[in-house]
Amino acid sequence: MKSLEIIPYHILNTIKKYSVFFIYVIINSLFILKYGEQYNTALLAGYSIVLAAGFYFYIKTELKASFYKFLFWAGACSFFLCSIYVNYKVDGLSLNVDRWSAMETGINALLNGKYPYNIPDHMGQESSNLPVLIILGLPFYLLFGSVGYLQSFSFLLFCYLLIKIFDNYKQRTAVLILLIFSPSYLWEIYVKSDLFSNFIIVTGFTYLIWNRFIKQKNMRVELVSVLTALLLLTRLSVVLPLIIILFKSYWHFSLKDKIVFTGIFILMTAGILYLFFHNAPNLEVILKHNPFMIQGGKQPLFLSILYIIIAMMLSFKVKSFYTILAAAGNLLFICVFINLIMDLSEYGYQNMITNSYFDLSFFNMSMPFVTIALGMGFLENKINLISR
């Protein structure tokens, strides 16, 4: 006998739909309030009206398929070229943001056989980039002289995911519009930040695992382990979506597969860490100057453990690709939002937002998940109905 549902499915589905919508609105509203300067209130009001009205009429209006196809490709190509132009024109040294500089400092240290985590960037800060994130920026630095181009090519990956995930060009174009008119994403492009790009890659991994490993079951455990290790070594917070998508599968692995997955994961992680840490002059330097200490100090340890436990529980609850995206987006948002509330109570709005005591860009960890889930929740899509 099936257990009774406490909350009906259609109500849960509505909650998911509107939770990602409100997250999308809240994050972009915070960026408008911070960077809109003296016009921030008017800009926020105008943005909210245009977003709500545009979203409503887009859903209700049905035009020719060829129009949506043209709009998608014209928008994707135009924005890709614009992102390249912005990266070329904006002088990184003029920015009060050092993510690009931290990555380039790490790349230069790696190429010159130096320890990358005790060298200051252009703002005098030490890099908090984990090794694989530095490796991701390496090709763009070598080919184009700037890691900022990582953002342009991760945008192409996002467009590719839209083609794979959604059934038609109306759906794809809707999500593309949500992305390229998102103030939080435009800020990332302008300041050459790698955070949004990092989580576009994580979203791509999530789709790959969902489609190939969980649904079709034609992806080897060894490859999943290698990719998991690589992604975890881009940013510590990546652990939450990784747990949501993989923990249930790992729990049900045979003993042999558990040993294989864990063994390869440890070897892969150890090999990459050795590549980056073996040039340190001594152990004391590693203990005082390392990215794990910087990233791990962003919030209390008990909260980090709590989020990991929640992610494990969610892994057994999610039943479709849509619910995985919604769960990951919601949890990542909550992690940052709780920190924001804690700091607001201590430092006040003026210091937190206007004086930049708090880095709003951390909210962008959830945005790739939220943006795609928003399109899936409000536009019909076959993937919504596919269970694990």
GROMACS .gro file of C-alpha atoms in nm:
model
  388
    1MET     CA    1   0.000   0.000   0.000
    2LYS     CA    2   0.140   0.337  -0.098
    3SER     CA    3   0.203   0.584   0.177
    4LEU     CA    4  -0.021   0.890   0.173
    5GLU     CA    5   0.131   1.211   0.046
    6ILE     CA    6   0.126   1.482   0.312
    7ILE     CA    7   0.133   1.754   0.046
    8PRO     CA    8  -0.034   1.690  -0.292
    9TYR     CA    9   0.200   1.667  -0.592
   10HIS     CA   10   0.052   1.967  -0.773
   11ILE     CA   11   0.109   2.188  -0.468
   12LEU     CA   12   0.472   2.070  -0.436
   13ASN     CA   13   0.524   2.137  -0.805
   14THR     CA   14   0.382   2.489  -0.768
   15ILE     CA   15   0.614   2.553  -0.471
   16LYS     CA   16   0.915   2.441  -0.679
   17LYS     CA   17   0.812   2.661  -0.972
   18TYR     CA   18   0.770   2.975  -0.767
   19SER     CA   19   1.066   2.915  -0.537
   20VAL     CA   20   1.309   2.928  -0.830
   21PHE     CA   21   1.124   3.229  -0.972
   22PHE     CA   22   1.158   3.422  -0.647
   23ILE     CA   23   1.524   3.323  -0.613
   24TYR     CA   24   1.589   3.454  -0.964
   25VAL     CA   25   1.412   3.782  -0.881
   26ILE     CA   26   1.577   3.825  -0.539
   27ILE     CA   27   1.932   3.772  -0.668
   28ASN     CA   28   1.893   4.010  -0.961
   29SER     CA   29   1.717   4.266  -0.741
   30LEU     CA   30   2.013   4.266  -0.498
   31PHE     CA   31   2.252   4.338  -0.786
   32ILE     CA   32   2.031   4.624  -0.907
   33LEU     CA   33   2.011   4.771  -0.556
   34LYS     CA   34   2.389   4.755  -0.519
   35TYR     CA   35   2.504   4.869  -0.862
   36GLY     CA   36   2.211   5.087  -0.972
   37GLU     CA   37   2.352   5.370  -0.757
   38GLN     CA   38   2.115   5.668  -0.719
   39TYR     CA   39   1.870   5.517  -0.971
   40ASN     CA   40   1.849   5.177  -0.805
   41THR     CA   41   1.488   5.210  -0.683
   42ALA     CA   42   1.357   5.320  -1.023
   43LEU     CA   43   1.564   5.056  -1.201
   44LEU     CA   44   1.438   4.786  -0.967
   45ALA     CA   45   1.075   4.888  -1.018
   46GLY     CA   46   1.117   4.898  -1.395
   47TYR     CA   47   1.303   4.565  -1.401
   48SER     CA   48   1.033   4.393  -1.193
   49ILE     CA   49   0.750   4.520  -1.415
   50VAL     CA   50   0.926   4.428  -1.740
   51LEU     CA   51   1.025   4.084  -1.607
   52ALA     CA   52   0.677   3.996  -1.482
   53ALA     CA   53   0.494   4.131  -1.788
   54GLY     CA   54   0.744   3.990  -2.037
   55PHE     CA   55   0.742   3.647  -1.873
   56TYR     CA   56   0.361   3.637  -1.867
   57PHE     CA   57   0.313   3.740  -2.231
   58TYR     CA   58   0.594   3.515  -2.352
   59ILE     CA   59   0.422   3.212  -2.200
   60LYS     CA   60   0.077   3.312  -2.330
   61THR     CA   61   0.188   3.408  -2.682
   62GLU     CA   62   0.253   3.148  -2.950
   63LEU     CA   63   0.442   3.255  -3.264
   64LYS     CA   64   0.593   3.058  -3.551
   65ALA     CA   65   0.865   2.809  -3.457
   66SER     CA   66   1.098   2.968  -3.713
   67PHE     CA   67   1.076   3.300  -3.526
   68TYR     CA   68   1.189   3.146  -3.197
   69LYS     CA   69   1.468   2.961  -3.376
   70PHE     CA   70   1.595   3.280  -3.535
   71LEU     CA   71   1.568   3.467  -3.204
   72PHE     CA   72   1.764   3.197  -3.021
   73TRP     CA   73   2.055   3.182  -3.264
   74ALA     CA   74   2.066   3.558  -3.318
   75GLY     CA   75   2.065   3.615  -2.942
   76ALA     CA   76   2.324   3.347  -2.870
   77CYS     CA   77   2.568   3.462  -3.141
   78SER     CA   78   2.524   3.832  -3.058
   79PHE     CA   79   2.576   3.785  -2.687
   80PHE     CA   80   2.880   3.561  -2.742
   81LEU     CA   81   3.044   3.829  -2.957
   82CYS     CA   82   2.946   4.104  -2.713
   83SER     CA   83   3.098   3.911  -2.422
   84ILE     CA   84   3.425   3.879  -2.614
   85TYR     CA   85   3.420   4.252  -2.692
   86VAL     CA   86   3.352   4.345  -2.327
   87ASN     CA   87   3.634   4.123  -2.207
   88TYR     CA   88   3.869   4.281  -2.461
   89LYS     CA   89   3.773   4.641  -2.380
   90VAL     CA   90   3.749   4.627  -2.000
   91ASP     CA   91   4.083   4.667  -1.824
   92GLY     CA   92   4.091   4.415  -1.542
   93LEU     CA   93   4.330   4.631  -1.340
   94SER     CA   94   4.063   4.902  -1.324
   95LEU     CA   95   3.819   4.665  -1.153
   96ASN     CA   96   3.762   4.636  -0.781
   97VAL     CA   97   3.712   4.262  -0.830
   98ASP     CA   98   4.005   4.021  -0.837
   99ARG     CA   99   3.867   3.682  -0.941
  100TRP     CA  100   4.030   3.708  -1.284
  101SER     CA  101   4.354   3.828  -1.127
  102ALA     CA  102   4.357   3.547  -0.870
  103MET     CA  103   4.317   3.292  -1.149
  104GLU     CA  104   4.590   3.447  -1.364
  105THR     CA  105   4.823   3.465  -1.063
  106GLY     CA  106   4.765   3.094  -1.005
  107ILE     CA  107   4.827   3.014  -1.372
  108ASN     CA  108   5.153   3.209  -1.380
  109ALA     CA  109   5.270   3.035  -1.063
  110LEU     CA  110   5.186   2.694  -1.210
  111LEU     CA  111   5.369   2.769  -1.536
  112ASN     CA  112   5.677   2.892  -1.349
  113GLY     CA  113   5.694   2.609  -1.097
  114LYS     CA  114   5.591   2.823  -0.799
  115TYR     CA  115   5.346   2.767  -0.517
  116PRO     CA  116   5.031   2.958  -0.627
  117TYR     CA  117   4.864   3.029  -0.293
  118ASN     CA  118   5.101   3.273  -0.121
  119ILE     CA  119   5.136   3.516  -0.414
  120PRO     CA  120   4.915   3.831  -0.399
  121ASP     CA  121   4.698   3.928  -0.696
  122HIS     CA  122   4.649   4.285  -0.824
  123MET     CA  123   4.440   4.371  -0.516
  124GLY     CA  124   4.689   4.222  -0.272
  125GLN     CA  125   4.474   3.915  -0.196
  126GLU     CA  126   4.582   3.552  -0.207
  127SER     CA  127   4.404   3.317  -0.446
  128SER     CA  128   4.122   3.099  -0.317
  129ASN     CA  129   4.088   2.915  -0.649
  130LEU     CA  130   4.105   2.539  -0.619
  131PRO     CA  131   4.345   2.367  -0.862
  132VAL     CA  132   4.104   2.254  -1.135
  133LEU     CA  133   3.949   2.601  -1.160
  134ILE     CA  134   4.296   2.735  -1.236
  135ILE     CA  135   4.341   2.458  -1.495
  136LEU     CA  136   4.009   2.558  -1.659
  137GLY     CA  137   4.138   2.910  -1.709
  138LEU     CA  138   4.475   2.795  -1.845
  139PRO     CA  139   4.377   2.739  -2.213
  140PHE     CA  140   4.213   3.083  -2.239
  141TYR     CA  141   4.512   3.252  -2.083
  142LEU     CA  142   4.756   3.076  -2.317
  143LEU     CA  143   4.545   3.128  -2.631
  144PHE     CA  144   4.398   3.474  -2.575
  145GLY     CA  145   4.603   3.625  -2.293
  146SER     CA  146   4.304   3.657  -2.059
  147VAL     CA  147   4.105   3.415  -1.843
  148GLY     CA  148   3.800   3.637  -1.899
  149TYR     CA  149   3.725   3.450  -2.220
  150LEU     CA  150   3.632   3.149  -2.007
  151GLN     CA  151   3.299   3.329  -1.951
  152SER     CA  152   3.233   3.358  -2.325
  153PHE     CA  153   3.292   2.990  -2.393
  154SER     CA  154   3.103   2.872  -2.086
  155PHE     CA  155   2.810   3.073  -2.228
  156LEU     CA  156   2.832   2.852  -2.539
  157LEU     CA  157   2.818   2.547  -2.311
  158PHE     CA  158   2.503   2.691  -2.153
  159CYS     CA  159   2.346   2.733  -2.500
  160TYR     CA  160   2.438   2.373  -2.585
  161LEU     CA  161   2.268   2.256  -2.264
  162LEU     CA  162   1.953   2.445  -2.361
  163ILE     CA  163   1.948   2.259  -2.694
  164LYS     CA  164   1.991   1.923  -2.521
  165ILE     CA  165   1.749   1.983  -2.234
  166PHE     CA  166   1.456   2.159  -2.399
  167ASP     CA  167   1.224   2.031  -2.668
  168ASN     CA  168   1.177   2.339  -2.884
  169TYR     CA  169   1.311   2.685  -2.957
  170LYS     CA  170   1.043   2.870  -2.765
  171GLN     CA  171   1.162   2.703  -2.445
  172ARG     CA  172   1.530   2.747  -2.531
  173THR     CA  173   1.485   3.113  -2.619
  174ALA     CA  174   1.295   3.183  -2.296
  175VAL     CA  175   1.582   3.056  -2.081
  176LEU     CA  176   1.840   3.231  -2.299
  177ILE     CA  177   1.656   3.562  -2.248
  178LEU     CA  178   1.642   3.500  -1.872
  179LEU     CA  179   2.018   3.454  -1.872
  180ILE     CA  180   2.134   3.741  -2.091
  181PHE     CA  181   1.901   3.992  -1.925
  182SER     CA  182   2.006   3.886  -1.576
  183PRO     CA  183   2.194   4.171  -1.401
  184SER     CA  184   2.386   3.921  -1.188
  185TYR     CA  185   2.516   3.744  -1.500
  186LEU     CA  186   2.596   4.067  -1.683
  187TRP     CA  187   2.800   4.173  -1.380
  188GLU     CA  188   2.997   3.846  -1.401
  189ILE     CA  189   3.077   3.907  -1.767
  190TYR     CA  190   3.188   4.265  -1.705
  191VAL     CA  191   3.422   4.186  -1.414
  192LYS     CA  192   3.564   3.867  -1.576
  193SER     CA  193   3.448   3.652  -1.283
  194ASP     CA  194   3.469   3.274  -1.310
  195LEU     CA  195   3.200   3.183  -1.054
  196PHE     CA  196   2.897   3.169  -1.284
  197SER     CA  197   3.100   2.980  -1.543
  198ASN     CA  198   3.211   2.731  -1.279
  199PHE     CA  199   2.850   2.644  -1.202
  200ILE     CA  200   2.746   2.632  -1.567
  201ILE     CA  201   3.003   2.351  -1.593
  202VAL     CA  202   2.857   2.187  -1.282
  203THR     CA  203   2.510   2.210  -1.438
  204GLY     CA  204   2.646   2.043  -1.750
  205PHE     CA  205   2.791   1.763  -1.536
  206THR     CA  206   2.455   1.726  -1.362
  207TYR     CA  207   2.280   1.681  -1.696
  208LEU     CA  208   2.545   1.433  -1.816
  209ILE     CA  209   2.515   1.221  -1.502
  210TRP     CA  210   2.136   1.237  -1.506
  211ASN     CA  211   2.108   1.145  -1.873
  212ARG     CA  212   2.393   0.899  -1.925
  213PHE     CA  213   2.461   0.748  -1.583
  214ILE     CA  214   2.124   0.743  -1.406
  215LYS     CA  215   1.873   0.715  -1.693
  216GLN     CA  216   2.056   0.531  -1.971
  217LYS     CA  217   2.307   0.354  -1.742
  218ASN     CA  218   2.575   0.355  -2.011
  219MET     CA  219   2.845   0.553  -1.830
  220ARG     CA  220   3.120   0.375  -1.640
  221VAL     CA  221   3.169   0.430  -1.267
  222GLU     CA  222   3.538   0.504  -1.328
  223LEU     CA  223   3.459   0.802  -1.552
  224VAL     CA  224   3.199   0.936  -1.309
  225SER     CA  225   3.459   0.920  -1.030
  226VAL     CA  226   3.719   1.108  -1.236
  227LEU     CA  227   3.473   1.383  -1.334
  228THR     CA  228   3.348   1.412  -0.975
  229ALA     CA  229   3.701   1.461  -0.842
  230LEU     CA  230   3.774   1.723  -1.108
  231LEU     CA  231   3.459   1.921  -1.032
  232LEU     CA  232   3.507   1.907  -0.655
  233LEU     CA  233   3.849   2.064  -0.704
  234THR     CA  234   3.701   2.372  -0.867
  235ARG     CA  235   3.514   2.507  -0.562
  236LEU     CA  236   3.418   2.351  -0.228
  237SER     CA  237   3.050   2.449  -0.255
  238VAL     CA  238   3.025   2.225  -0.563
  239VAL     CA  239   2.997   1.938  -0.313
  240LEU     CA  240   2.627   2.016  -0.255
  241PRO     CA  241   2.496   1.962  -0.612
  242LEU     CA  242   2.736   1.667  -0.648
  243ILE     CA  243   2.585   1.500  -0.343
  244ILE     CA  244   2.230   1.568  -0.461
  245ILE     CA  245   2.290   1.406  -0.801
  246LEU     CA  246   2.521   1.121  -0.694
  247PHE     CA  247   2.479   1.022  -0.329
  248LYS     CA  248   2.175   0.798  -0.383
  249SER     CA  249   2.351   0.615  -0.667
  250TYR     CA  250   2.666   0.575  -0.456
  251TRP     CA  251   2.459   0.441  -0.167
  252HIS     CA  252   2.320   0.168  -0.392
  253PHE     CA  253   2.653   0.080  -0.555
  254SER     CA  254   2.783  -0.271  -0.509
  255LEU     CA  255   3.080  -0.303  -0.274
  256LYS     CA  256   3.309  -0.339  -0.576
  257ASP     CA  257   3.178  -0.020  -0.739
  258LYS     CA  258   3.208   0.170  -0.408
  259ILE     CA  259   3.574   0.067  -0.380
  260VAL     CA  260   3.644   0.154  -0.746
  261PHE     CA  261   3.470   0.493  -0.724
  262THR     CA  262   3.636   0.587  -0.395
  263GLY     CA  263   3.981   0.464  -0.496
  264ILE     CA  264   3.987   0.649  -0.827
  265PHE     CA  265   3.845   0.962  -0.661
  266ILE     CA  266   4.123   0.962  -0.398
  267LEU     CA  267   4.400   0.896  -0.652
  268MET     CA  268   4.273   1.166  -0.888
  269THR     CA  269   4.238   1.421  -0.609
  270ALA     CA  270   4.579   1.340  -0.463
  271GLY     CA  271   4.751   1.366  -0.802
  272ILE     CA  272   4.606   1.710  -0.880
  273LEU     CA  273   4.676   1.843  -0.530
  274TYR     CA  274   5.037   1.722  -0.556
  275LEU     CA  275   5.079   1.911  -0.885
  276PHE     CA  276   4.980   2.236  -0.714
  277PHE     CA  277   5.120   2.191  -0.363
  278HIS     CA  278   5.456   2.020  -0.415
  279ASN     CA  279   5.626   2.352  -0.495
  280ALA     CA  280   5.547   2.495  -0.151
  281PRO     CA  281   5.869   2.566   0.042
  282ASN     CA  282   5.746   2.384   0.354
  283LEU     CA  283   5.439   2.248   0.533
  284GLU     CA  284   5.396   2.564   0.737
  285VAL     CA  285   5.337   2.768   0.419
  286ILE     CA  286   5.074   2.518   0.302
  287LEU     CA  287   4.892   2.532   0.636
  288LYS     CA  288   4.886   2.914   0.642
  289HIS     CA  289   4.828   2.977   0.271
  290ASN     CA  290   4.582   2.744   0.100
  291PRO     CA  291   4.245   2.782  -0.076
  292PHE     CA  292   4.065   2.533   0.149
  293MET     CA  293   4.122   2.755   0.452
  294ILE     CA  294   3.993   3.063   0.268
  295GLN     CA  295   3.683   2.894   0.122
  296GLY     CA  296   3.611   2.692   0.435
  297GLY     CA  297   3.612   3.006   0.648
  298LYS     CA  298   3.315   3.164   0.467
  299GLN     CA  299   3.065   3.019   0.715
  300PRO     CA  300   3.049   2.828   1.047
  301LEU     CA  301   3.148   2.461   1.029
  302PHE     CA  302   2.820   2.338   1.178
  303LEU     CA  303   2.628   2.506   0.894
  304SER     CA  304   2.851   2.341   0.632
  305ILE     CA  305   2.787   2.001   0.790
  306LEU     CA  306   2.413   2.072   0.807
  307TYR     CA  307   2.399   2.161   0.436
  308ILE     CA  308   2.583   1.840   0.346
  309ILE     CA  309   2.332   1.635   0.549
  310ILE     CA  310   2.042   1.814   0.378
  311ALA     CA  311   2.198   1.745   0.036
  312MET     CA  312   2.225   1.374   0.124
  313MET     CA  313   1.858   1.367   0.221
  314LEU     CA  314   1.757   1.551  -0.096
  315SER     CA  315   1.944   1.294  -0.306
  316PHE     CA  316   1.684   1.034  -0.202
  317LYS     CA  317   1.392   1.270  -0.264
  318VAL     CA  318   1.460   1.409  -0.612
  319LYS     CA  319   1.284   1.214  -0.886
  320SER     CA  320   1.359   1.403  -1.207
  321PHE     CA  321   1.619   1.627  -1.365
  322TYR     CA  322   1.393   1.925  -1.296
  323THR     CA  323   1.372   1.847  -0.924
  324ILE     CA  324   1.751   1.800  -0.908
  325LEU     CA  325   1.802   2.148  -1.056
  326ALA     CA  326   1.542   2.301  -0.826
  327ALA     CA  327   1.690   2.131  -0.517
  328ALA     CA  328   2.048   2.234  -0.602
  329GLY     CA  329   1.946   2.592  -0.682
  330ASN     CA  330   1.740   2.629  -0.367
  331LEU     CA  331   2.005   2.481  -0.136
  332LEU     CA  332   2.290   2.689  -0.278
  333PHE     CA  333   2.075   3.001  -0.249
  334ILE     CA  334   1.984   2.923   0.113
  335CYS     CA  335   2.352   2.874   0.203
  336VAL     CA  336   2.441   3.223   0.085
  337PHE     CA  337   2.117   3.387   0.203
  338ILE     CA  338   2.164   3.268   0.562
  339ASN     CA  339   2.514   3.417   0.561
  340LEU     CA  340   2.370   3.742   0.425
  341ILE     CA  341   2.109   3.759   0.703
  342MET     CA  342   2.369   3.681   0.972
  343ASP     CA  343   2.601   3.954   0.845
  344LEU     CA  344   2.317   4.203   0.797
  345SER     CA  345   2.224   4.168   1.163
  346GLU     CA  346   2.585   4.240   1.261
  347TYR     CA  347   2.697   4.509   1.016
  348GLY     CA  348   2.375   4.664   0.880
  349TYR     CA  349   2.250   4.725   0.526
  350GLN     CA  350   2.479   5.018   0.445
  351ASN     CA  351   2.797   4.825   0.517
  352MET     CA  352   2.676   4.495   0.374
  353ILE     CA  353   2.541   4.618   0.040
  354THR     CA  354   2.673   4.967  -0.027
  355ASN     CA  355   3.019   4.922   0.128
  356SER     CA  356   3.060   4.566  -0.003
  357TYR     CA  357   3.120   4.387   0.328
  358PHE     CA  358   2.931   4.098   0.168
  359ASP     CA  359   3.011   3.952  -0.175
  360LEU     CA  360   2.676   3.927  -0.355
  361SER     CA  361   2.834   3.730  -0.638
  362PHE     CA  362   2.823   3.413  -0.426
  363PHE     CA  363   2.450   3.403  -0.506
  364ASN     CA  364   2.549   3.326  -0.866
  365MET     CA  365   2.640   2.972  -0.763
  366SER     CA  366   2.269   2.892  -0.773
  367MET     CA  367   2.179   3.091  -1.086
  368PRO     CA  368   2.256   2.836  -1.365
  369PHE     CA  369   2.039   2.578  -1.185
  370VAL     CA  370   1.766   2.831  -1.108
  371THR     CA  371   1.753   2.978  -1.460
  372ILE     CA  372   1.710   2.642  -1.632
  373ALA     CA  373   1.467   2.516  -1.366
  374LEU     CA  374   1.264   2.834  -1.411
  375GLY     CA  375   1.218   2.757  -1.780
  376MET     CA  376   1.137   2.393  -1.712
  377GLY     CA  377   0.887   2.479  -1.441
  378PHE     CA  378   0.682   2.730  -1.640
  379LEU     CA  379   0.715   2.580  -1.989
  380GLU     CA  380   0.609   2.227  -2.075
  381ASN     CA  381   0.902   1.990  -2.118
  382LYS     CA  382   0.917   1.613  -2.140
  383ILE     CA  383   1.216   1.590  -1.903
  384ASN     CA  384   0.999   1.717  -1.617
  385LEU     CA  385   0.807   1.390  -1.618
  386ILE     CA  386   1.095   1.142  -1.636
  387SER     CA  387   1.157   0.970  -1.303
  388ARG     CA  388   1.481   0.822  -1.178
   0.00000   0.00000   0.00000
